mmCIF file of C-alpha atoms in Angstrom:
data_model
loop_
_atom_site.group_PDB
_atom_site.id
_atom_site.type_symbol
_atom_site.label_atom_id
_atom_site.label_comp_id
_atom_site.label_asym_id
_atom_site.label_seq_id
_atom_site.Cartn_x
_atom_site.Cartn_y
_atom_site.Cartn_z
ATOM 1 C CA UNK A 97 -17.509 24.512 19.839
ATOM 2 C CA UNK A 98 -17.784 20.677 19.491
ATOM 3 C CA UNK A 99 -15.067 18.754 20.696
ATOM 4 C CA UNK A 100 -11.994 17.843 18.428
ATOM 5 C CA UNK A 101 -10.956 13.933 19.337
ATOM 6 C CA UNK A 102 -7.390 14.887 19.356
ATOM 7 C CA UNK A 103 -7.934 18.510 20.922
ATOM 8 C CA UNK A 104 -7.365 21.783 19.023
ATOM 9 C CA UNK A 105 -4.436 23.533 17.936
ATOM 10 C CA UNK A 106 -5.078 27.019 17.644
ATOM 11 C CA UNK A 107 -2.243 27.850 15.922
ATOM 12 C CA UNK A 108 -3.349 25.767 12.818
ATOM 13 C CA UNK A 109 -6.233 27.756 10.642
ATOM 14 C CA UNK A 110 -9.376 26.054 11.179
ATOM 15 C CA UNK A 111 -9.796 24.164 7.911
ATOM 16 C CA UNK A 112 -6.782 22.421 8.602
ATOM 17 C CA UNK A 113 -7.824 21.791 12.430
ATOM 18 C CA UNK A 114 -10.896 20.304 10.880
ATOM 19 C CA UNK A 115 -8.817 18.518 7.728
ATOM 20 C CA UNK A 116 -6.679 16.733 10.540
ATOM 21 C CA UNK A 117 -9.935 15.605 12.324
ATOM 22 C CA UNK A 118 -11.331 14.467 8.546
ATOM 23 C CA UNK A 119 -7.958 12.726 8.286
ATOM 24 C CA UNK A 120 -8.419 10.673 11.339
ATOM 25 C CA UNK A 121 -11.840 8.946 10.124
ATOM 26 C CA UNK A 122 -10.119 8.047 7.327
ATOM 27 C CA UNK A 123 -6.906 6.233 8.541
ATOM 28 C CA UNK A 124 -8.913 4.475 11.447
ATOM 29 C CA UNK A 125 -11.122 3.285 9.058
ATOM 30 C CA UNK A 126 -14.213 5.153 10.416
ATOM 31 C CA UNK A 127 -14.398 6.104 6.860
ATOM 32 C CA UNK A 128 -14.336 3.564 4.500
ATOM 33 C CA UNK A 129 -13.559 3.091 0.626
ATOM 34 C CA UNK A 130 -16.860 2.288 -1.318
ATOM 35 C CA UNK A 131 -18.802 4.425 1.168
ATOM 36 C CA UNK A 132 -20.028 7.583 1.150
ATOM 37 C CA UNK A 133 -18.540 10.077 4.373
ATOM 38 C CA UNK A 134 -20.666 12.314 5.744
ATOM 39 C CA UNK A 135 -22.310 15.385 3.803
ATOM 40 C CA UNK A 136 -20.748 18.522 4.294
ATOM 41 C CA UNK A 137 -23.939 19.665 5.582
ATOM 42 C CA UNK A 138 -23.587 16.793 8.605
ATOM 43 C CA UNK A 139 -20.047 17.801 9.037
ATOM 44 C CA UNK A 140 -20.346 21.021 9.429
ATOM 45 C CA UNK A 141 -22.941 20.523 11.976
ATOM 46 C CA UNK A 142 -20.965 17.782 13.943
ATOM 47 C CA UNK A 143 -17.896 20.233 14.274
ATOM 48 C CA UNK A 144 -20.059 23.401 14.573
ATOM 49 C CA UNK A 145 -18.007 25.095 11.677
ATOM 50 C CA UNK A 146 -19.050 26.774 8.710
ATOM 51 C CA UNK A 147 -19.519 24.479 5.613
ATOM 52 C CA UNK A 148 -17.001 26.876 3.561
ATOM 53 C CA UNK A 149 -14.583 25.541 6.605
ATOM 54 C CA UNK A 150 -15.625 21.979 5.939
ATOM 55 C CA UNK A 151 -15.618 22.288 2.060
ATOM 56 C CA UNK A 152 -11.884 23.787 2.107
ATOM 57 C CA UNK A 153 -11.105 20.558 4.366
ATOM 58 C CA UNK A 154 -12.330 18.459 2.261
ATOM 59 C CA UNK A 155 -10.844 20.245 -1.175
ATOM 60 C CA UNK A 156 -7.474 19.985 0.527
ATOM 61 C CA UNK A 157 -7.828 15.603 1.172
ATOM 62 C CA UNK A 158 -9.162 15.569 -2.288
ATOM 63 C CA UNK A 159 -6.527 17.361 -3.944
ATOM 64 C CA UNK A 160 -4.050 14.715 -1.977
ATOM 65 C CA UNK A 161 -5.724 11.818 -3.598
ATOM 66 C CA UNK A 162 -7.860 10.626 -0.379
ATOM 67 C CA UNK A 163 -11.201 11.926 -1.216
ATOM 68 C CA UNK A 164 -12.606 11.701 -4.224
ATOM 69 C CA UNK A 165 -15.817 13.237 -5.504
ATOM 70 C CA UNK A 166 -18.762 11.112 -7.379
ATOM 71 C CA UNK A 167 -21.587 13.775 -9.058
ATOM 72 C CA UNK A 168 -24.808 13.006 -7.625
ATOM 73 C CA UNK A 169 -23.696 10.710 -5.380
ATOM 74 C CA UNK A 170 -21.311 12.021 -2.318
ATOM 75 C CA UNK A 171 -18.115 12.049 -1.336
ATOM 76 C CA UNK A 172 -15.796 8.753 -0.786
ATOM 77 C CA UNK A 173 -12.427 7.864 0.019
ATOM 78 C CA UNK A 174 -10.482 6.673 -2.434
ATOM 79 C CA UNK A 175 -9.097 3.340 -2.607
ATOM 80 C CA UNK A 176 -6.085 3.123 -5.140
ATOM 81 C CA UNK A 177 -5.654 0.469 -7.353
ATOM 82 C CA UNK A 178 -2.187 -1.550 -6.828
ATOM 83 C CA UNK A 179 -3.023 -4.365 -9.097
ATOM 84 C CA UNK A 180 -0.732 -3.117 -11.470
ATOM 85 C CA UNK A 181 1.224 -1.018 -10.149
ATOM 86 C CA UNK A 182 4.555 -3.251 -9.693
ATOM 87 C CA UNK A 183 4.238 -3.599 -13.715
ATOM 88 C CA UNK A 184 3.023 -0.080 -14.215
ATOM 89 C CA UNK A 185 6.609 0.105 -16.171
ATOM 90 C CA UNK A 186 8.253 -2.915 -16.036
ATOM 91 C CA UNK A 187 5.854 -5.493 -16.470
ATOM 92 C CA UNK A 188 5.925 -9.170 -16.905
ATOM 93 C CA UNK A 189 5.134 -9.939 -20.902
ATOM 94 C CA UNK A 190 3.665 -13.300 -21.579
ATOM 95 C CA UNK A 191 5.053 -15.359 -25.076
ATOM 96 C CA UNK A 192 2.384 -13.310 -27.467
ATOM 97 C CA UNK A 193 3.028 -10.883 -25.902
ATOM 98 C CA UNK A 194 0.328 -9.511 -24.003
ATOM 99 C CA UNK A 195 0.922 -7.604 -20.374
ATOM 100 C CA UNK A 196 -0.580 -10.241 -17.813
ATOM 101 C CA UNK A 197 -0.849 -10.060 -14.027
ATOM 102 C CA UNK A 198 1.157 -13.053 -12.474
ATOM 103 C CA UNK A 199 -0.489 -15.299 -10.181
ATOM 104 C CA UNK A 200 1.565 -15.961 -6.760
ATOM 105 C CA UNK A 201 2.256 -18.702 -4.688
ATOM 106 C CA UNK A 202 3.136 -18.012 -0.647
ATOM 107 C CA UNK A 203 5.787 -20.286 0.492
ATOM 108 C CA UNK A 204 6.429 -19.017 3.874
ATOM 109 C CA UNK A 205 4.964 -17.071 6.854
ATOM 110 C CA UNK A 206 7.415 -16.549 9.817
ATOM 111 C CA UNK A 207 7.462 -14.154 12.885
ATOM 112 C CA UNK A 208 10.936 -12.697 13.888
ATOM 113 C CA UNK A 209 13.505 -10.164 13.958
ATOM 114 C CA UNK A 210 13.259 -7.408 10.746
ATOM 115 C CA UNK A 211 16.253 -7.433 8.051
ATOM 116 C CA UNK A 212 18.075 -3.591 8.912
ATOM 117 C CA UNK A 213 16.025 -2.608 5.301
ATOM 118 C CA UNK A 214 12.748 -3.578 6.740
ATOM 119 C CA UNK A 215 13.318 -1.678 10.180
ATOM 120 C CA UNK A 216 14.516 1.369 8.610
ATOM 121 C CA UNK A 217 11.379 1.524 5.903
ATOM 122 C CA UNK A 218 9.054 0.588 8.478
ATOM 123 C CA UNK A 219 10.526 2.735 11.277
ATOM 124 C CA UNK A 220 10.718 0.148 13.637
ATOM 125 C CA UNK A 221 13.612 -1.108 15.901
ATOM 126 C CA UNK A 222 15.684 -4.187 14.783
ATOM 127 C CA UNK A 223 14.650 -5.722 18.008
ATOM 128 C CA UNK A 224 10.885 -5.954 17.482
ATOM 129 C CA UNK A 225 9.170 -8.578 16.117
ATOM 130 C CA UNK A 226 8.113 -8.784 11.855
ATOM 131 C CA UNK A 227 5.635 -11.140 10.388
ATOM 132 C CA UNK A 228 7.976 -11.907 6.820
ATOM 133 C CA UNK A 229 6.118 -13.783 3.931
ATOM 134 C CA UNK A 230 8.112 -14.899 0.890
ATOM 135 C CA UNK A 231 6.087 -15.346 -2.065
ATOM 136 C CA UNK A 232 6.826 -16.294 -5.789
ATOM 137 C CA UNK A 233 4.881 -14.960 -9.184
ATOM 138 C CA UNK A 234 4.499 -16.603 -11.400
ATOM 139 C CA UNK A 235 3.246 -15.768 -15.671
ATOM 140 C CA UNK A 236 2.341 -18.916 -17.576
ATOM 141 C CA UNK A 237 3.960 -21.575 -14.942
ATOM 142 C CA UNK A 238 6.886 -20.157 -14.742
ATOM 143 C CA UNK A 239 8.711 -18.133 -11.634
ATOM 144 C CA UNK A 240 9.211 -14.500 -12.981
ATOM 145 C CA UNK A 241 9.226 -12.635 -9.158
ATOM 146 C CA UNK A 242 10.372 -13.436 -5.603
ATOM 147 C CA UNK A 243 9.134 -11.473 -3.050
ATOM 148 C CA UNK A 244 9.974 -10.774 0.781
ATOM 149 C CA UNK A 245 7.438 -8.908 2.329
ATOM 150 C CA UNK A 246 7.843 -7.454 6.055
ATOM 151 C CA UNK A 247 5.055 -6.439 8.039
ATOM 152 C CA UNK A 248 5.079 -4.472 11.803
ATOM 153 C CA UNK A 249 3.991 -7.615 13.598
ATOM 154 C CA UNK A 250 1.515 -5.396 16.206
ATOM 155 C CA UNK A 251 -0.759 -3.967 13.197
ATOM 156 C CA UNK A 252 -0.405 -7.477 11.543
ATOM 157 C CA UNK A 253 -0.755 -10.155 14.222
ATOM 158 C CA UNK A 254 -4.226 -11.467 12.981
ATOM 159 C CA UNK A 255 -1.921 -13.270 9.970
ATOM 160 C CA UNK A 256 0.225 -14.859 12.773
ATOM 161 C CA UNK A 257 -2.114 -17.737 12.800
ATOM 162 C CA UNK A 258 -3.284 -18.196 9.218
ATOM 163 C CA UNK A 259 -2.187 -20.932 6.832
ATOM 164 C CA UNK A 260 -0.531 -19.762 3.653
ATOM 165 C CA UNK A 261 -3.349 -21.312 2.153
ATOM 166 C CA UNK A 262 -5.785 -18.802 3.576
ATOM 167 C CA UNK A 263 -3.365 -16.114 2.220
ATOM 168 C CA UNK A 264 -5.640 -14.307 -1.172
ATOM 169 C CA UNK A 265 -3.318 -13.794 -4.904
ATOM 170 C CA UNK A 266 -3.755 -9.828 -3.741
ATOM 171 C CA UNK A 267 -2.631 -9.128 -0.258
ATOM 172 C CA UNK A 268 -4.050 -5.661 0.104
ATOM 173 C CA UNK A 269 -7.510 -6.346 -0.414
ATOM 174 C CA UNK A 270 -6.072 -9.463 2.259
ATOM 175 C CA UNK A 271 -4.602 -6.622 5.082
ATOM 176 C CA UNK A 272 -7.839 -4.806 5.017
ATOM 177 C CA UNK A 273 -9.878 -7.642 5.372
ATOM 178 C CA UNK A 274 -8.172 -9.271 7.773
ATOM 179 C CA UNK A 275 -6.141 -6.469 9.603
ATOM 180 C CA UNK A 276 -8.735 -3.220 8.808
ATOM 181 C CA UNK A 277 -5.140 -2.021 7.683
ATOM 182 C CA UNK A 278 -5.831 0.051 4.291
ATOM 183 C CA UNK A 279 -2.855 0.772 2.174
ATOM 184 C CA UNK A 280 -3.140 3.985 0.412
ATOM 185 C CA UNK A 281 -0.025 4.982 -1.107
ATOM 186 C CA UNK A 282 3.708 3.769 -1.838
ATOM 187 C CA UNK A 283 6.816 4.402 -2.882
ATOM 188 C CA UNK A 284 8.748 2.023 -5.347
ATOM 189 C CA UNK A 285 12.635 2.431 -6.146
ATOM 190 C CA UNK A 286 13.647 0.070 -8.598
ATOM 191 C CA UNK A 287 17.717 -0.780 -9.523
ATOM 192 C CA UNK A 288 19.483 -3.711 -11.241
ATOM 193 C CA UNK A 289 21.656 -5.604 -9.690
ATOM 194 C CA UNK A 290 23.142 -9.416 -10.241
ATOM 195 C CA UNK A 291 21.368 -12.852 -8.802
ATOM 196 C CA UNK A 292 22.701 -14.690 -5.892
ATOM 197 C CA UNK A 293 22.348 -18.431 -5.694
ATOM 198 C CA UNK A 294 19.272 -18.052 -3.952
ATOM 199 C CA UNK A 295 17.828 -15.539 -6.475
ATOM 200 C CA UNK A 296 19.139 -17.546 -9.257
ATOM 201 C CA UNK A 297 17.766 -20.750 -8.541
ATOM 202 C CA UNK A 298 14.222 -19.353 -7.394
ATOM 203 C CA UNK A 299 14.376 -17.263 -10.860
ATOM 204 C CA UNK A 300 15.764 -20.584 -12.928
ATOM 205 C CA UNK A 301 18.383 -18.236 -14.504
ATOM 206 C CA UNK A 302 22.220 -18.191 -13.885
ATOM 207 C CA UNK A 303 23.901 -16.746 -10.999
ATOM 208 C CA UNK A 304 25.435 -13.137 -11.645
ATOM 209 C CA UNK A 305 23.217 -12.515 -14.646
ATOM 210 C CA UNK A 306 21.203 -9.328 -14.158
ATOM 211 C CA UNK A 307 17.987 -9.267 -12.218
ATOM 212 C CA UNK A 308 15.443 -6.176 -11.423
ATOM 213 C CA UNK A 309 15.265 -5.145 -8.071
ATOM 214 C CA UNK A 310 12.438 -3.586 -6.627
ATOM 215 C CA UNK A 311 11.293 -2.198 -2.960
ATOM 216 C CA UNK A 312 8.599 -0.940 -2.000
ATOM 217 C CA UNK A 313 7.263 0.833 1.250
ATOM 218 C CA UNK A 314 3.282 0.955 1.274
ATOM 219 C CA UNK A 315 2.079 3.782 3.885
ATOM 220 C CA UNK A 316 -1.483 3.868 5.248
ATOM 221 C CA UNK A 317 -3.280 6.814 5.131
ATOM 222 C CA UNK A 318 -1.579 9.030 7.872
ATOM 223 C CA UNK A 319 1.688 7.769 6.224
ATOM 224 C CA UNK A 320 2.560 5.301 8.535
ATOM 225 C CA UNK A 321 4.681 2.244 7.340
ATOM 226 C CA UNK A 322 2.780 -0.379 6.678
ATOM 227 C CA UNK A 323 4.241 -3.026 4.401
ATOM 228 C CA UNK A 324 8.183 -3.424 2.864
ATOM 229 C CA UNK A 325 8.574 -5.433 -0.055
ATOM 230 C CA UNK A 326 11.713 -5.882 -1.577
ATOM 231 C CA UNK A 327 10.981 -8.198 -4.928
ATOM 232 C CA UNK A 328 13.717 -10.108 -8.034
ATOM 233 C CA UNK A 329 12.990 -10.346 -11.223
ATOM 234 C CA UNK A 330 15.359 -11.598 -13.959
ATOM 235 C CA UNK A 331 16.365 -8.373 -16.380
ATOM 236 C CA UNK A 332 14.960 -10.370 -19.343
ATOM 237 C CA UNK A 333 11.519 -10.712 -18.342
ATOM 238 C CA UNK A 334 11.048 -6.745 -17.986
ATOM 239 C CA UNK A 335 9.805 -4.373 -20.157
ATOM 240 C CA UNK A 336 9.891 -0.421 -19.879
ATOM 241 C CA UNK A 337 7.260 0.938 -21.769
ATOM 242 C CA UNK A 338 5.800 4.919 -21.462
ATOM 243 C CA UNK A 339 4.105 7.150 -23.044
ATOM 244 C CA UNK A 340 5.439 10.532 -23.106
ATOM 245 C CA UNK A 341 2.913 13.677 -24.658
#
């Protein structure tokens, strides 16, 4: 039996052994999106398993969003689309208005301690250093979202050095690129709660008045932590909007 990078654990059924193993490729980026993996044919040969073992591998990372099958030409990961995904609900709407993506501005890069939020989503200690951007949105000129973003400085430390001016409108495309870290999933929690000074001023709206709150944890694709945002946006400027069959 071909070797297993991570060993075997015979208690798992094989499929899964072999899922695990698929798994791996994927998160360390041996796999990539926009490129086909291996055939199943190849697979099952490199593992020395059956190919039902290898399709039932594969069928289970499909059917948890991180394969995804193209007829006639192979098998890929799939990279998910986050462009619009803070304003999947409530979204930014311009003066006709239209739903438009914001453009962003970064005003600061800075390597310290994590807020106790950002430790706890990205399950590390409050001790260890965090690369923190803040960055602003913007819709037609004017400031609609503040952002604080927390990264685990070891998986990040390639941004240490950049200028915010080397820093791209979309940072995920940005991580990959410049970290090989792929994002491929979060989870967003959204509340309303009032504007502090800060808020206020950065929003141009009064302090107290109502203002969207939402954080984010982005996971890689073995789940681990990759990104907390926490962003502000004044109550007015959202709009909740679903369609329900």
């Amino acid at each position: 039996m071909a070797l297993f990078k991570h060993g075997r654990d015979h208690r798992l059924p094989l499929y899964q052994q072999v899922r695990d193993e698929l798994l791996d490729n994927i998160s360390s980026g041996t796999w990539l999106p926009d490129v086909p993996i291996p055939t199943e044919s190849e697979l099952a040969k490199s593992y020395e398993v059956a190919i039902g073992t290898i399709r039932k591998a594969v069928d289970t990372l499909v059917n948890d969003g991180l394969l995804y099958r193209s007829q006639g030409r192979g098998t890929f990961v799939r990279r998910p689309d986050f462009n619009a995904s803070l304003f999947r609900f409530f979204r930014q709407m311009s003066s006709d208005r239209r739903f438009v993506m914001p453009t962003s501005q970064l005003l600061s890069k800075t390597l310290k301690k994590p807020s106790l939020q950002a430790a706890s989503a990205l399950k590390i200690d409050v001790n260890d250093n965090a690369i923190c951007l803040e960055r602003l949105r913007f819709l037609e000129s004017q400031v609609v979202l503040t952002e604080e973003i927390w990264l685990p400085a070891p998986l990040f430390s390639s941004l240490i050095d950049l200028e915010l001016s080397d820093f791209g409108n979309l940072l995920y495309p940005f991580y990959e690129q410049q970290c090989g870290q792929l994002i491929a999933s979060a989870k967003e929690t959204l509340t309303i709660q009032t504007a502090n000074s800060y808020i206020a001023a950065a929003l141009k709206t009064a302090q107290n008045s109502p203002v969207a709150v939402i954080e984010r944890v982005a996971y890689g694709y073995d789940k681990t932590p990759l990104e907390y945002r926490i962003s502000h946006g004044a109550a007015e400027t959202f709009c909740y909007q679903i369609e329900i069959a």
